[in-house]
């Protein structure tokens, strides 16, 4: 039961906000997400700690059941989710939008990797935006391969 | 970033597997994107550790460099076994891999890595789950078979009892009336024929009756064997069994037992199974809760107000159970555990076992955590009803009821089996107060009393019995050194006889027969 | 041998069984024995409760399985009332399993007769319970 997927829902008029916590894997249960005939659903992945291929499979099945005219937004996707999105087709549904996500940035001074929350619109032409350390002002180095990491942005737009 | 010969190796990025190109010394010349994702290492870290692949992949029981050297020597495609690997750069997360070395041009080696972590995890989970399901399925089938046969037998005998009563009763009436009329009837031949027919009908009725009784006895005997145990002993045995699980728990769990020394007549294996299942659930509940300690499992053993049922309570300091979930917990396959950690058949079977013992299992509201209660008939009631069904109802003539009071469950079990073979109805007791109540409520023909009992000494006990039932024959049991107690009480309290421990079946039966025939003579 | 008792001092019996032929059978047995003043039959607990209010009975022979309630429930209700504290009970039943036996013990019944029973067994049991001497066996 440790780290089992937990789902919290909040409804604001025709907008459903779904917060996800824990692991998305073979034991995850999406059945509590019913009555999804709203206009917009926002999935907040901030609390996700782990995701594996079984979880991805279940997620895709679940997403496909959402009515086609419902707008889907993904936000605060951690790196592990972005990696899955980049590897597996169908994780982002056609027309879905990735609003925000975390990207790894490295501080040489601190010898530390910091996960920075980026908005998709800040990434232009698959280039990581410049990020400075809030305390020291050091320019941080993007700690992944840009072409690979931002691939999903092409997916979302291109579809 | 990546080194020379990029363009050649870029095709590796199209692979679904993690792939590396290694140089002669085992250093990383090229790695594909999937390798970075698998190891959770950014390019920066991989570059830092090009010559130290074991900083990225930490193998247990596997020497990477030795293996690589042997791959180089053989100059063939070589596969490793399934390897357990931890990722030091990623919180030592554990994965399962298979490595494949393929020789390339210019002494380079292609290392492709197959991540079998999920496959292994699921295999393990489902295999355990399947095994558990198979075993419990077999158990359920077996239990159901017995239940079905039992229900069939009960239904048949129930349905038959009324018509059989009517038929045999009316036949008796006819018999009596024929007797009365026999003087008035002229046709003696026909009368005789009628009387013979009536006798034949009576005999047939008796045969039908015997068939039903034999069915009941047979069925009753095929139920689980039972003997006498103190509930506290069964709990202690169960706790020893789960020591390992307790030790593996990340939290400190204290188990406390509060018992009023209750005796029961049970199938120890099955009841222990129930208790182990409940304790395991409590330990799991405590492991999963986020409530702070100290954590404990409280076990209380006591009896109901009317003293007929013994019950045990198991209360843990976990999160407890929602009211809405309480009933569903006993349905088969209900589980809150992950696959491989429990099939949820435990509680359903536990409840069945308790019901089969004429007891019950249910949850009680408790703010502190989960509180489950198990009820069982006390030793006296259980031994009476079991033996009455086996021996009492089976006979036309009244069967002899023998009650023994001893605080040692082994002695009670011994007497139970010895007397059972002779067809006596045995009632076992360890508690003088409960015994007194039974003697008041039921007709007991012989009383066996152990001279030395911690709670009440035999003399006091016998005095109390004599105070309101002068006639019941009493036999003292003890080792020969306590014979003097018998001699002291013999005339004061009219103790009929003394049985010396250790005794065998013949001696016991002989004494009881003597006492019974003596009592019969006195009545006539 | 005791002389035949005067009719007024003979006990009255109520028989409760939902099988009318069994009630009639037992009534025939009892009437034949000439030990009883009045033998009345009832088919269910509710009818039996009505009858016991209208008439005094010294003995109730009640079946365990009755249509509306269990025989032990009837005994429980009746024995709790002061008016009926002297009434004696005999429970008749087909097969009694552990559970039903525990019901019987809990209600305090010592006297159980298992079906099918012979006339002899019935009369003997009744004489035991009522402390009567058997004039006809």
Coordinates of C-alpha atoms in Angstrom, one line a residue, chain B residues 336-510:
Chain B
X336 CA -6.7 -3.7 0.3
X337 CA -3.3 -5.2 -0.4
X338 CA -1.2 -5.1 -3.5
X339 CA -1.0 -8.1 -5.8
X340 CA 1.3 -10.7 -4.3
X341 CA 0.8 -9.5 -0.8
X342 CA -2.4 -11.3 0.0
X343 CA -5.4 -12.5 -1.9
X344 CA -8.0 -11.4 0.6
X345 CA -9.2 -14.9 1.1
X346 CA -8.0 -14.9 4.6
X347 CA -10.9 -13.2 6.3
X348 CA -13.5 -15.1 4.4
X349 CA -12.0 -18.4 5.4
X350 CA -11.4 -17.3 8.9
X351 CA -15.0 -16.4 9.3
X352 CA -16.0 -19.8 7.8
X353 CA -13.8 -21.6 10.3
X354 CA -15.3 -19.7 13.2
X355 CA -18.9 -20.4 12.0
X356 CA -18.0 -24.0 11.6
X357 CA -17.1 -24.0 15.3
X358 CA -20.5 -22.5 16.0
X359 CA -18.9 -19.2 16.8
X360 CA -18.5 -16.0 14.9
X361 CA -16.1 -13.3 13.7
X362 CA -17.0 -9.6 13.4
X363 CA -15.7 -6.1 13.7
X364 CA -16.5 -3.7 16.6
X365 CA -16.4 0.0 16.5
X366 CA -13.3 1.4 18.1
X367 CA -11.7 4.8 17.7
X368 CA -8.2 3.5 18.4
X369 CA -7.9 1.2 15.4
X370 CA -9.3 -2.0 14.0
X371 CA -11.1 -4.1 16.6
X372 CA -12.1 -7.6 15.6
X373 CA -13.9 -10.1 17.9
X374 CA -14.0 -13.9 17.6
X375 CA -16.6 -15.8 19.6
X376 CA -16.5 -19.5 20.4
X377 CA -18.7 -21.7 22.6
X378 CA -17.1 -22.5 25.9
X379 CA -15.6 -25.9 26.5
X380 CA -18.6 -27.1 28.5
X381 CA -21.2 -26.2 26.0
X382 CA -19.1 -27.3 23.0
X383 CA -18.3 -30.7 24.5
X384 CA -21.8 -31.3 25.5
X385 CA -23.4 -30.4 22.2
X386 CA -20.8 -32.3 20.1
X387 CA -21.0 -35.4 22.2
X388 CA -24.8 -35.3 22.6
X389 CA -25.2 -35.2 18.8
X390 CA -22.7 -38.0 18.4
X391 CA -23.8 -40.3 21.2
X392 CA -26.9 -38.8 22.9
X393 CA -29.3 -38.5 20.0
X394 CA -28.2 -41.7 18.4
X395 CA -29.5 -43.9 21.2
X396 CA -33.0 -44.9 22.1
X397 CA -32.1 -45.3 25.7
X398 CA -30.7 -42.5 27.8
X399 CA -27.0 -42.1 27.4
X400 CA -24.7 -41.5 30.3
X401 CA -23.4 -38.0 30.8
X402 CA -20.0 -37.7 32.3
X403 CA -18.5 -34.4 33.3
X404 CA -14.9 -33.9 34.2
X405 CA -13.4 -30.8 35.8
X406 CA -9.6 -30.4 35.4
X407 CA -7.5 -27.4 34.6
X408 CA -5.2 -29.4 32.3
X409 CA -6.6 -29.5 28.7
X410 CA -4.7 -32.6 27.9
X411 CA -6.4 -34.6 30.6
X412 CA -9.8 -33.4 29.3
X413 CA -8.9 -34.3 25.7
X414 CA -7.8 -37.7 26.9
X415 CA -10.9 -38.5 28.8
X416 CA -13.0 -37.1 25.8
X417 CA -11.5 -39.6 23.4
X418 CA -11.6 -42.5 25.9
X419 CA -15.2 -42.0 26.7
X420 CA -16.2 -41.1 23.2
X421 CA -15.3 -44.6 22.1
X422 CA -17.8 -46.0 24.6
X423 CA -20.6 -43.8 23.6
X424 CA -20.7 -41.6 26.7
X425 CA -21.6 -38.0 26.4
X426 CA -18.6 -36.2 27.9
X427 CA -18.7 -32.6 29.1
X428 CA -15.3 -31.1 29.8
X429 CA -14.8 -28.1 32.1
X430 CA -11.9 -26.3 33.6
X431 CA -13.8 -23.7 35.4
X432 CA -15.7 -24.7 38.6
X433 CA -18.2 -21.8 38.2
X434 CA -19.1 -22.8 34.6
X435 CA -19.2 -26.4 35.7
X436 CA -21.7 -25.6 38.4
X437 CA -23.9 -23.9 36.0
X438 CA -23.9 -26.8 33.6
X439 CA -24.8 -29.2 36.4
X440 CA -27.7 -27.0 37.2
X441 CA -28.9 -26.7 33.7
X442 CA -28.4 -30.3 32.4
X443 CA -28.7 -33.7 33.9
X444 CA -25.2 -35.0 34.6
X445 CA -24.8 -38.6 35.7
X446 CA -21.2 -38.8 36.9
X447 CA -18.8 -36.1 38.0
X448 CA -15.0 -36.5 37.8
X449 CA -13.2 -33.9 39.9
X450 CA -9.4 -33.2 39.9
X451 CA -8.2 -32.8 43.4
X452 CA -5.8 -30.1 42.7
X453 CA -7.0 -27.1 40.8
X454 CA -5.5 -23.5 41.2
X455 CA -8.8 -21.6 41.3
X456 CA -10.9 -23.6 43.6
X457 CA -9.9 -26.6 45.6
X458 CA -11.9 -29.8 45.0
X459 CA -13.2 -29.9 48.6
X460 CA -14.8 -26.5 48.4
X461 CA -16.2 -27.2 45.0
X462 CA -17.7 -30.5 46.0
X463 CA -19.2 -28.9 49.1
X464 CA -21.0 -26.4 46.9
X465 CA -22.3 -29.1 44.6
X466 CA -23.5 -31.2 47.5
X467 CA -25.3 -28.2 48.9
X468 CA -27.8 -28.3 46.2
X469 CA -27.5 -31.7 44.5
X470 CA -27.0 -34.3 47.1
X471 CA -27.2 -37.3 44.8
X472 CA -24.8 -36.8 41.9
X473 CA -22.0 -39.4 42.1
X474 CA -18.5 -37.9 42.3
X475 CA -15.1 -39.5 41.6
X476 CA -11.9 -37.7 42.5
X477 CA -9.0 -37.9 40.1
X478 CA -5.4 -37.2 41.1
X479 CA -2.0 -38.7 41.6
X480 CA -1.6 -41.2 44.4
X481 CA -0.1 -38.7 46.8
X482 CA -3.4 -36.9 47.0
X483 CA -5.3 -39.9 48.0
X484 CA -5.7 -38.6 51.5
X485 CA -7.9 -35.7 50.3
X486 CA -10.2 -38.4 48.9
X487 CA -10.2 -40.2 52.2
X488 CA -10.9 -37.0 54.1
X489 CA -13.8 -36.1 51.9
X490 CA -15.2 -39.6 51.4
X491 CA -17.7 -39.7 54.1
X492 CA -18.2 -36.0 54.7
X493 CA -19.1 -35.3 51.2
X494 CA -20.1 -38.8 50.0
X495 CA -17.4 -39.2 47.4
X496 CA -18.0 -42.4 45.6
X497 CA -14.5 -43.3 44.4
X498 CA -10.9 -42.3 43.6
X499 CA -9.2 -42.6 40.2
X500 CA -5.5 -42.6 40.2
X501 CA -3.5 -40.7 37.7
X502 CA -2.2 -41.8 35.3
X503 CA -5.1 -44.0 34.3
X504 CA -5.9 -45.8 31.1
X505 CA -9.2 -46.2 29.3
X506 CA -10.1 -49.5 30.9
X507 CA -9.7 -48.2 34.4
X508 CA -11.8 -45.1 33.7
X509 CA -14.6 -47.0 32.0
X510 CA -14.7 -49.6 34.8

